[in-house]
Short mmCIF file of C-alpha atoms in Angstrom, two decimals:
data_model
loop_
_atom_site.label_atom_id
_atom_site.label_comp_id
_atom_site.label_asym_id
_atom_site.label_seq_id
_atom_site.Cartn_x
_atom_site.Cartn_y
_atom_site.Cartn_z
CA MET A 1 5.70 -35.78 23.36
CA GLY A 2 6.70 -37.75 26.47
CA VAL A 3 7.73 -41.37 26.65
CA LEU A 4 4.43 -42.40 28.12
CA ASP A 5 2.59 -40.71 25.49
CA LEU A 6 4.59 -42.62 22.68
CA PHE A 7 4.40 -45.74 24.58
CA ILE A 8 0.33 -45.56 24.68
CA ALA A 9 0.28 -44.55 20.95
CA ALA A 10 2.27 -47.63 20.12
CA LEU A 11 0.40 -49.84 22.50
CA MET A 12 -3.15 -49.06 20.85
CA PRO A 13 -2.64 -50.59 17.45
CA VAL A 14 -1.22 -53.87 18.94
CA LEU A 15 -4.30 -54.16 21.32
CA LYS A 16 -6.41 -53.94 18.20
CA VAL A 17 -4.85 -56.77 16.62
CA LEU A 18 -4.97 -58.88 19.87
CA LEU A 19 -8.67 -58.38 20.33
CA ILE A 20 -9.35 -59.43 16.81
CA THR A 21 -6.96 -62.33 17.27
CA ALA A 22 -9.09 -63.13 20.51
CA VAL A 23 -12.36 -63.20 18.46
CA GLY A 24 -10.77 -65.50 16.00
CA SER A 25 -9.71 -67.92 18.80
CA PHE A 26 -13.08 -67.70 20.40
CA LEU A 27 -14.95 -68.57 17.13
CA ALA A 28 -12.64 -71.67 16.66
CA ILE A 29 -13.51 -73.35 20.03
CA ASP A 30 -15.29 -76.79 19.81
CA ARG A 31 -18.47 -75.45 21.07
CA LEU A 32 -19.11 -73.02 18.34
CA ASP A 33 -16.63 -74.37 15.47
CA ILE A 34 -17.52 -71.26 13.34
CA LEU A 35 -13.92 -71.25 12.28
CA GLY A 36 -13.29 -74.99 12.20
CA VAL A 37 -10.62 -76.66 9.95
CA ASP A 38 -12.60 -76.60 6.81
CA ALA A 39 -13.85 -73.01 7.28
CA ARG A 40 -10.16 -71.82 7.80
CA LYS A 41 -8.99 -73.78 4.67
CA HIS A 42 -11.83 -72.15 2.61
CA LEU A 43 -11.26 -68.59 4.16
CA ASN A 44 -7.45 -69.00 3.39
CA ASN A 45 -7.98 -69.69 -0.18
CA VAL A 46 -10.57 -66.43 -0.44
CA VAL A 47 -7.71 -64.37 1.14
CA PHE A 48 -5.00 -65.90 -1.09
CA PHE A 49 -6.81 -65.55 -4.47
CA VAL A 50 -9.03 -62.67 -3.85
CA PHE A 51 -8.53 -60.23 -0.90
CA ASN A 52 -4.89 -60.21 -0.77
CA PRO A 53 -4.40 -59.31 -4.55
CA ALA A 54 -7.26 -56.79 -4.37
CA LEU A 55 -5.70 -54.88 -1.24
CA VAL A 56 -2.43 -54.89 -2.64
CA GLY A 57 -3.28 -53.81 -6.21
CA SER A 58 -5.90 -51.20 -5.01
CA ASN A 59 -3.60 -49.45 -2.48
CA LEU A 60 -0.66 -49.32 -4.76
CA ALA A 61 -2.61 -47.95 -7.51
CA LYS A 62 -4.31 -45.25 -5.15
CA TYR A 63 -1.31 -44.17 -3.10
CA ILE A 64 1.88 -44.90 -5.44
CA SER A 65 2.78 -42.81 -8.35
CA LEU A 66 6.02 -41.97 -10.50
CA ASN A 67 6.92 -39.02 -8.30
CA SER A 68 6.51 -40.92 -4.97
CA MET A 69 8.63 -43.92 -6.38
CA GLY A 70 11.53 -41.60 -6.73
CA ILE A 71 11.40 -40.73 -3.21
CA LEU A 72 10.64 -44.25 -1.75
CA TRP A 73 13.11 -46.14 -3.75
CA PHE A 74 15.02 -47.16 -0.68
CA MET A 75 12.02 -49.15 0.84
CA PRO A 76 12.36 -52.25 -1.62
CA PHE A 77 16.21 -52.51 -0.54
CA ASN A 78 15.40 -51.93 3.16
CA ILE A 79 12.69 -54.70 2.85
CA LEU A 80 15.07 -57.13 0.94
CA PHE A 81 17.69 -56.53 3.86
CA THR A 82 15.17 -57.89 6.23
CA PHE A 83 14.59 -61.11 4.27
CA ILE A 84 18.30 -61.71 3.74
CA ILE A 85 19.41 -60.91 7.06
CA GLY A 86 16.55 -63.04 8.61
CA SER A 87 17.27 -65.95 6.30
CA VAL A 88 21.01 -65.97 7.42
CA LEU A 89 20.10 -65.93 11.01
CA GLY A 90 17.27 -68.49 10.43
CA TRP A 91 19.99 -70.71 8.90
CA LEU A 92 22.35 -70.07 11.85
CA LEU A 93 19.23 -71.05 14.14
CA ILE A 94 18.70 -74.26 12.18
CA ARG A 95 22.27 -75.34 12.35
CA SER A 96 22.51 -74.48 16.16
CA THR A 97 19.30 -76.17 17.16
CA ARG A 98 19.30 -79.02 14.55
CA ALA A 99 15.68 -78.35 13.66
CA PRO A 100 14.02 -81.39 11.89
CA HIS A 101 14.04 -81.03 7.96
CA ASP A 102 10.43 -80.91 7.72
CA LEU A 103 10.43 -77.52 9.82
CA ARG A 104 13.42 -75.85 8.28
CA GLY A 105 11.50 -74.09 5.82
CA LEU A 106 8.93 -72.93 8.43
CA VAL A 107 11.84 -71.53 10.52
CA LEU A 108 13.48 -69.76 7.66
CA GLY A 109 9.95 -68.44 6.71
CA CYS A 110 9.20 -67.33 10.28
CA CYS A 111 12.79 -65.59 10.46
CA SER A 112 12.94 -63.70 7.20
CA ALA A 113 9.38 -62.82 6.54
CA GLY A 114 7.90 -60.16 8.76
CA ASN A 115 4.21 -59.01 8.74
CA LEU A 116 4.90 -56.36 6.50
CA GLY A 117 1.25 -56.01 5.24
CA ASN A 118 -1.51 -56.08 7.93
CA MET A 119 0.56 -54.59 11.00
CA PRO A 120 1.90 -51.63 9.03
CA LEU A 121 -1.56 -50.92 7.62
CA ILE A 122 -2.89 -51.10 11.06
CA ILE A 123 -0.37 -49.49 13.24
CA ILE A 124 0.70 -46.66 11.03
CA PRO A 125 -2.67 -45.03 10.61
CA ALA A 126 -3.52 -45.58 14.17
CA VAL A 127 -0.20 -43.87 15.30
CA CYS A 128 -1.19 -41.03 13.02
CA LYS A 129 -4.80 -40.60 14.63
CA GLU A 130 -3.39 -40.50 18.13
CA ARG A 131 -3.44 -37.05 19.66
CA GLY A 132 -0.21 -35.26 20.21
CA GLY A 133 1.56 -37.83 17.72
CA PRO A 134 4.95 -37.11 16.89
CA PHE A 135 4.49 -36.83 13.08
CA GLY A 136 2.66 -33.57 12.50
CA ASP A 137 -0.77 -32.95 10.84
CA VAL A 138 -3.16 -36.00 11.23
CA ASP A 139 -4.52 -35.75 7.65
CA VAL A 140 -1.03 -35.55 5.99
CA CYS A 141 0.47 -38.28 8.27
CA TYR A 142 -2.47 -40.39 7.54
CA THR A 143 -2.20 -40.16 3.85
CA HIS A 144 1.42 -40.61 3.47
CA GLY A 145 1.35 -43.23 6.15
CA LEU A 146 -1.05 -45.45 4.06
CA ALA A 147 1.28 -44.79 1.01
CA TYR A 148 4.19 -46.08 3.02
CA ALA A 149 2.12 -49.11 4.27
CA SER A 150 0.69 -50.02 0.91
CA LEU A 151 4.15 -50.19 -0.82
CA SER A 152 5.47 -52.07 2.26
CA MET A 153 2.83 -54.67 1.98
CA ALA A 154 3.26 -54.78 -2.08
CA ILE A 155 7.03 -55.25 -1.72
CA GLY A 156 6.64 -57.71 1.03
CA ALA A 157 4.08 -59.74 -0.86
CA LEU A 158 6.41 -59.93 -3.91
CA TYR A 159 9.44 -61.23 -1.72
CA MET A 160 6.98 -63.40 0.34
CA TRP A 161 5.18 -65.29 -2.64
CA SER A 162 8.42 -65.55 -4.61
CA TYR A 163 10.82 -66.30 -2.12
CA VAL A 164 9.52 -67.72 1.11
CA TYR A 165 6.61 -69.52 -0.60
CA ASN A 166 9.16 -71.65 -2.72
CA ILE A 167 11.32 -72.31 0.37
CA MET A 168 8.47 -73.54 2.16
CA ARG A 169 7.33 -75.62 -0.76
CA ILE A 170 10.74 -77.25 -1.17
CA TYR A 171 10.82 -78.20 2.51
CA SER A 172 7.25 -79.40 2.57
CA SER A 173 6.88 -83.16 3.01
CA LYS A 174 5.00 -83.36 -0.26
CA ASP A 175 7.67 -81.68 -2.37
CA CYS A 176 10.78 -83.43 -0.56
CA GLU A 177 10.43 -87.07 -1.82
CA VAL A 178 13.84 -88.29 -2.74
CA PRO A 179 14.13 -91.38 -5.04
CA LYS A 180 15.33 -94.43 -3.10
CA LEU A 181 18.31 -96.40 -4.06
CA ASP A 182 16.13 -99.52 -4.65
CA ALA A 183 15.03 -98.17 -7.53
CA PHE A 184 18.33 -97.82 -9.09
CA ALA A 185 19.18 -101.56 -7.95
CA LYS A 186 15.93 -102.60 -9.77
CA VAL A 187 16.85 -100.97 -12.81
CA ALA A 188 20.18 -102.60 -13.00
CA LYS A 189 18.55 -106.06 -12.38
CA SER A 190 16.15 -105.57 -14.99
CA LEU A 191 18.92 -104.74 -17.57
CA ARG A 192 20.88 -107.85 -16.54
CA GLU A 193 24.25 -106.31 -17.73
CA THR A 194 27.16 -108.64 -18.57
CA PRO A 195 30.64 -108.16 -18.56
CA GLU A 196 30.77 -108.28 -22.38
CA ASN A 197 27.99 -105.67 -22.75
CA LEU A 198 29.69 -103.36 -20.20
CA SER A 199 32.93 -103.45 -22.00
CA LYS A 200 31.22 -102.10 -25.09
CA CYS A 201 29.54 -99.14 -23.59
CA PHE A 202 29.77 -96.72 -20.64
CA THR A 203 27.26 -96.17 -17.96
CA GLY A 204 25.96 -92.55 -18.18
CA PRO A 205 23.60 -90.71 -15.69
CA LEU A 206 20.03 -92.06 -14.95
CA LEU A 207 17.48 -90.11 -16.90
CA PRO A 208 13.70 -89.96 -16.87
CA LEU A 209 11.89 -91.96 -19.38
CA GLN A 210 10.87 -89.90 -22.45
CA ASP A 211 7.22 -90.38 -21.66
CA HIS A 212 7.60 -89.20 -18.00
CA SER A 213 6.15 -85.82 -17.23
CA PRO A 214 8.59 -83.15 -16.30
CA ASN A 215 6.10 -81.68 -13.70
CA GLU A 216 5.97 -84.77 -11.64
CA ASP A 217 8.20 -84.74 -8.57
CA ASN A 218 8.64 -88.55 -8.12
CA MET A 219 10.94 -90.73 -10.49
CA ASP A 220 9.76 -94.05 -10.62
CA HIS A 221 11.12 -95.01 -13.99
CA PHE A 222 14.65 -94.74 -15.35
CA GLU A 223 16.39 -96.04 -18.31
CA LEU A 224 20.15 -96.57 -18.48
CA ASP A 225 22.10 -94.51 -21.20
CA CYS A 226 24.58 -96.86 -22.59
CA LYS A 227 26.64 -95.65 -25.71
CA MET A 228 29.82 -96.78 -27.44
CA SER A 229 32.91 -95.34 -26.12
CA GLU A 230 33.66 -93.63 -29.28
CA GLN A 231 30.43 -91.38 -28.85
CA LYS A 232 31.14 -90.58 -25.21
CA ALA A 233 32.29 -87.06 -25.51
CA GLU A 234 29.27 -85.87 -27.77
CA GLY A 235 26.87 -88.08 -25.65
CA SER A 236 28.08 -86.40 -22.16
CA PHE A 237 27.47 -82.95 -23.86
CA LEU A 238 23.90 -83.60 -25.12
CA GLU A 239 23.11 -85.24 -21.76
CA LYS A 240 24.33 -82.18 -19.76
CA ILE A 241 22.11 -79.99 -22.06
CA LYS A 242 19.08 -82.31 -21.74
CA GLN A 243 19.49 -82.35 -18.00
CA GLY A 244 19.46 -78.66 -17.72
CA LEU A 245 16.42 -78.47 -19.75
CA GLN A 246 14.62 -80.79 -17.49
CA VAL A 247 15.54 -78.88 -14.48
CA PHE A 248 14.22 -75.56 -16.19
CA THR A 249 11.05 -77.13 -17.22
CA LYS A 250 10.37 -78.35 -13.67
CA ILE A 251 10.14 -74.84 -12.36
CA ASN A 252 6.57 -73.88 -11.61
CA PHE A 253 6.36 -70.38 -12.84
CA SER A 254 2.54 -70.30 -11.86
CA ARG A 255 3.70 -70.88 -8.30
CA LEU A 256 6.27 -68.07 -8.58
CA PHE A 257 3.82 -65.51 -9.63
CA ALA A 258 1.17 -65.90 -6.81
CA PRO A 259 -2.01 -63.87 -6.99
CA SER A 260 -0.62 -61.20 -4.67
CA THR A 261 2.43 -60.86 -6.71
CA SER A 262 0.12 -60.37 -9.90
CA GLY A 263 -2.05 -57.87 -8.08
CA ALA A 264 1.05 -55.95 -6.97
CA MET A 265 2.18 -55.63 -10.59
CA VAL A 266 -1.14 -54.39 -11.74
CA GLY A 267 -1.10 -51.91 -9.09
CA PHE A 268 2.36 -50.57 -9.90
CA VAL A 269 1.28 -50.36 -13.62
CA VAL A 270 -1.96 -48.44 -12.78
CA GLY A 271 -0.32 -46.12 -10.37
CA VAL A 272 2.89 -45.50 -12.50
CA ILE A 273 1.45 -44.74 -15.74
CA PRO A 274 -0.65 -41.61 -16.09
CA GLN A 275 -3.11 -42.81 -18.60
CA PHE A 276 -4.20 -45.61 -16.42
CA ARG A 277 -4.04 -43.56 -13.27
CA LYS A 278 -6.55 -40.93 -14.73
CA ALA A 279 -8.84 -43.58 -16.14
CA LEU A 280 -9.16 -45.37 -12.78
CA ILE A 281 -8.01 -43.33 -9.79
CA GLY A 282 -10.15 -40.42 -8.28
CA ASP A 283 -13.87 -39.55 -8.09
CA ASN A 284 -13.98 -38.09 -11.51
CA ALA A 285 -12.15 -40.96 -13.32
CA PRO A 286 -14.53 -42.74 -15.91
CA LEU A 287 -13.51 -46.21 -14.49
CA HIS A 288 -13.38 -45.52 -10.83
CA VAL A 289 -15.84 -48.13 -10.11
CA VAL A 290 -13.39 -50.48 -10.79
CA GLN A 291 -10.77 -49.20 -8.27
CA ASP A 292 -13.63 -48.69 -5.72
CA SER A 293 -14.70 -52.46 -5.97
CA ALA A 294 -11.11 -53.76 -5.52
CA SER A 295 -10.47 -51.43 -2.48
CA LEU A 296 -13.90 -52.83 -1.04
CA LEU A 297 -12.75 -56.33 -1.40
CA GLY A 298 -9.30 -55.55 -0.13
CA GLU A 299 -10.63 -54.12 3.12
CA ALA A 300 -11.92 -57.51 4.08
CA ALA A 301 -8.13 -58.92 3.88
CA ILE A 302 -7.01 -57.76 7.17
CA PRO A 303 -9.64 -58.64 9.43
CA THR A 304 -10.00 -61.86 7.66
CA VAL A 305 -6.48 -62.93 8.02
CA THR A 306 -6.39 -61.86 11.62
CA LEU A 307 -9.43 -63.88 12.62
CA VAL A 308 -7.90 -67.08 10.84
CA VAL A 309 -4.69 -66.35 12.62
CA GLY A 310 -6.50 -66.36 15.95
CA ALA A 311 -8.24 -69.52 14.97
CA ASN A 312 -5.00 -71.16 14.31
CA LEU A 313 -3.26 -69.86 17.34
CA LEU A 314 -5.99 -72.01 19.29
CA LYS A 315 -4.25 -75.13 17.89
CA GLY A 316 -1.01 -73.71 19.58
CA LEU A 317 -2.51 -73.84 23.02
CA LYS A 318 -3.03 -77.48 22.60
CA GLY A 319 0.90 -77.82 22.08
CA SER A 320 3.07 -79.48 19.70
CA GLU A 321 6.36 -81.08 18.97
CA VAL A 322 8.34 -77.89 18.61
CA GLN A 323 11.71 -77.53 20.37
CA ARG A 324 11.73 -74.82 22.82
CA SER A 325 15.05 -73.76 21.57
CA VAL A 326 13.56 -73.20 17.96
CA ILE A 327 10.81 -70.90 19.44
CA ILE A 328 13.12 -68.94 21.58
CA GLY A 329 15.51 -68.69 18.80
CA ILE A 330 12.99 -67.27 16.38
CA ILE A 331 11.84 -64.77 18.98
CA VAL A 332 15.46 -63.64 19.49
CA VAL A 333 16.04 -63.24 15.85
CA ARG A 334 12.63 -61.28 15.28
CA TYR A 335 12.64 -58.93 18.48
CA ILE A 336 16.28 -58.51 19.31
CA VAL A 337 18.66 -59.09 16.42
CA LEU A 338 16.67 -57.76 13.50
CA PRO A 339 15.67 -54.52 15.27
CA ILE A 340 19.05 -53.70 16.09
CA PHE A 341 20.24 -54.17 12.49
CA GLY A 342 17.19 -51.99 11.48
CA VAL A 343 18.44 -48.96 13.50
CA VAL A 344 21.80 -49.40 12.31
CA ILE A 345 20.95 -49.55 8.54
CA VAL A 346 18.37 -46.86 8.56
CA LYS A 347 20.49 -44.53 10.66
CA SER A 348 23.24 -45.14 8.21
CA ALA A 349 21.03 -44.59 5.00
CA VAL A 350 19.96 -41.19 6.50
CA HIS A 351 23.54 -40.11 7.35
CA LEU A 352 24.58 -41.21 3.77
CA GLY A 353 21.74 -39.18 2.38
CA LEU A 354 19.77 -42.20 0.80
CA VAL A 355 16.64 -41.72 3.02
CA GLN A 356 14.87 -38.40 3.20
CA SER A 357 14.50 -36.65 6.54
CA ASP A 358 10.70 -37.55 6.84
CA PRO A 359 10.31 -38.98 10.41
CA LEU A 360 7.41 -41.19 9.37
CA TYR A 361 9.20 -42.58 6.68
CA GLN A 362 12.16 -43.50 8.78
CA PHE A 363 9.65 -44.96 11.43
CA VAL A 364 8.24 -47.20 8.85
CA LEU A 365 11.77 -48.28 7.60
CA MET A 366 12.70 -49.22 11.23
CA LEU A 367 9.56 -50.72 11.88
CA GLN A 368 9.86 -53.43 9.10
CA PHE A 369 12.56 -54.85 11.08
CA ALA A 370 10.74 -55.38 14.36
CA LEU A 371 7.56 -57.01 13.11
CA PRO A 372 6.21 -60.42 14.05
CA PRO A 373 6.30 -63.25 11.46
CA ALA A 374 4.09 -62.93 8.50
CA MET A 375 0.60 -64.03 8.80
CA ASN A 376 0.49 -65.64 5.59
CA ILE A 377 3.05 -68.30 6.67
CA GLY A 378 0.08 -69.95 8.21
CA THR A 379 -1.62 -69.68 5.04
CA MET A 380 0.99 -71.43 3.36
CA THR A 381 1.27 -74.20 5.73
CA GLN A 382 -2.28 -75.13 5.21
CA LEU A 383 -2.04 -74.99 1.40
CA PHE A 384 0.85 -77.41 1.59
CA GLY A 385 -0.57 -79.37 4.44
CA ALA A 386 2.32 -79.50 6.35
CA GLY A 387 3.73 -77.97 9.51
CA GLU A 388 0.17 -76.56 10.55
CA SER A 389 0.33 -77.40 14.29
CA GLU A 390 3.97 -76.25 14.74
CA CYS A 391 3.37 -73.10 12.92
CA SER A 392 0.34 -72.50 15.21
CA VAL A 393 2.75 -72.81 18.21
CA ILE A 394 5.42 -70.64 16.73
CA LEU A 395 2.89 -67.93 15.97
CA LEU A 396 1.24 -68.10 19.30
CA TRP A 397 4.36 -67.45 21.23
CA THR A 398 5.74 -64.85 18.77
CA TYR A 399 2.66 -62.84 18.73
CA ALA A 400 2.21 -63.07 22.51
CA VAL A 401 5.70 -61.66 22.77
CA ALA A 402 4.83 -59.01 20.09
CA SER A 403 2.41 -57.48 22.35
CA ILE A 404 5.30 -56.33 24.43
CA SER A 405 8.30 -56.11 21.99
CA LEU A 406 6.44 -54.17 19.18
CA THR A 407 5.23 -51.49 21.62
CA LEU A 408 8.58 -51.11 23.25
CA TRP A 409 10.35 -51.01 19.76
CA SER A 410 7.93 -48.62 18.36
CA THR A 411 8.20 -46.34 21.14
CA LEU A 412 12.00 -46.26 20.83
CA PHE A 413 11.64 -45.71 17.03
CA MET A 414 9.33 -42.80 17.43
CA TRP A 415 11.71 -41.32 19.99
CA LEU A 416 14.63 -41.61 17.60
CA VAL A 417 12.96 -40.06 14.70
CA ALA A 418 10.62 -37.42 16.55
#
């Protein structure tokens, strides 16, 4: 297969994504306003709570089994490398460009989280269907490719909604409120300490009042812990334990286990446990209607998210206050530095015998390093109501460049593994 044929095979899937994105942008223009602000928010909620969990869970249950997990064990670590390396590069980008505090979560998210779900599910089957493809029989390639893409989506969803989601939540304006020093001054005045009182006690750390809910982020009320000096050691130890418990209780575990993460766990259980697999998977399974219904819901995820991204990109055309250095830095990280790391890591793993010699599997592992930022980052910014316009600008430029970068890198990857 020549270089031109490889280039065409890599270009077709990217063009499909661009066409659907263009339709989403067209539906969002003011004259039509089909995908307006409210419509996009409602669609994002449907994707977040229904479509994504159904897609991840149904694909995992169908294509992942106990035997395949023994072969594909390296993929979770490969995807973890993309998040770790991307996070480090994103942190260096923030330090070098001095990005605003409210954009740091967005920059880290765009650098660390690639589109591990939608793009592989579109690109890999399309590459397999191209005539004269480098991956052998079309049917075998298609089946294995869907399994690889489904596992990629599931693992990416686990990292995305447990790691990137919480980073962006922490840096969002609503979750970054810091107690002002004026609050401490008011407390001191209200207590009206005297030298005589202070000589009998020590000033401990400021703690929330007992009736203050640990789930609230603001700290409006404080009480001053004042104890006799002879009880200082015991009080200090108890206070540290109490502070540790308060930090633990403030962790929102419902946010940590997002719907997509729960769907991935269900899919793993159904796919790996033979009893569940026999009951749910296959045309002869007694409960196959459950799997078919989940698959039907999941198939709506990719076109819906792509349409919403296209509608969000329209906001990027209007511009926003995003530094050029930040946009250029994200493009360099995602389309130059990360793919080079991907080639080195995958080739080293093959050399060490950690990865099987399947060309399609190696292609998927390399592709995971060259993908544009995850579309769900736009969903997160709308869920938090922070950085929506900035995210639109970044996604606009990164996906515009991806039409060229992803095609070139896919051509190189296919040439390396063919």
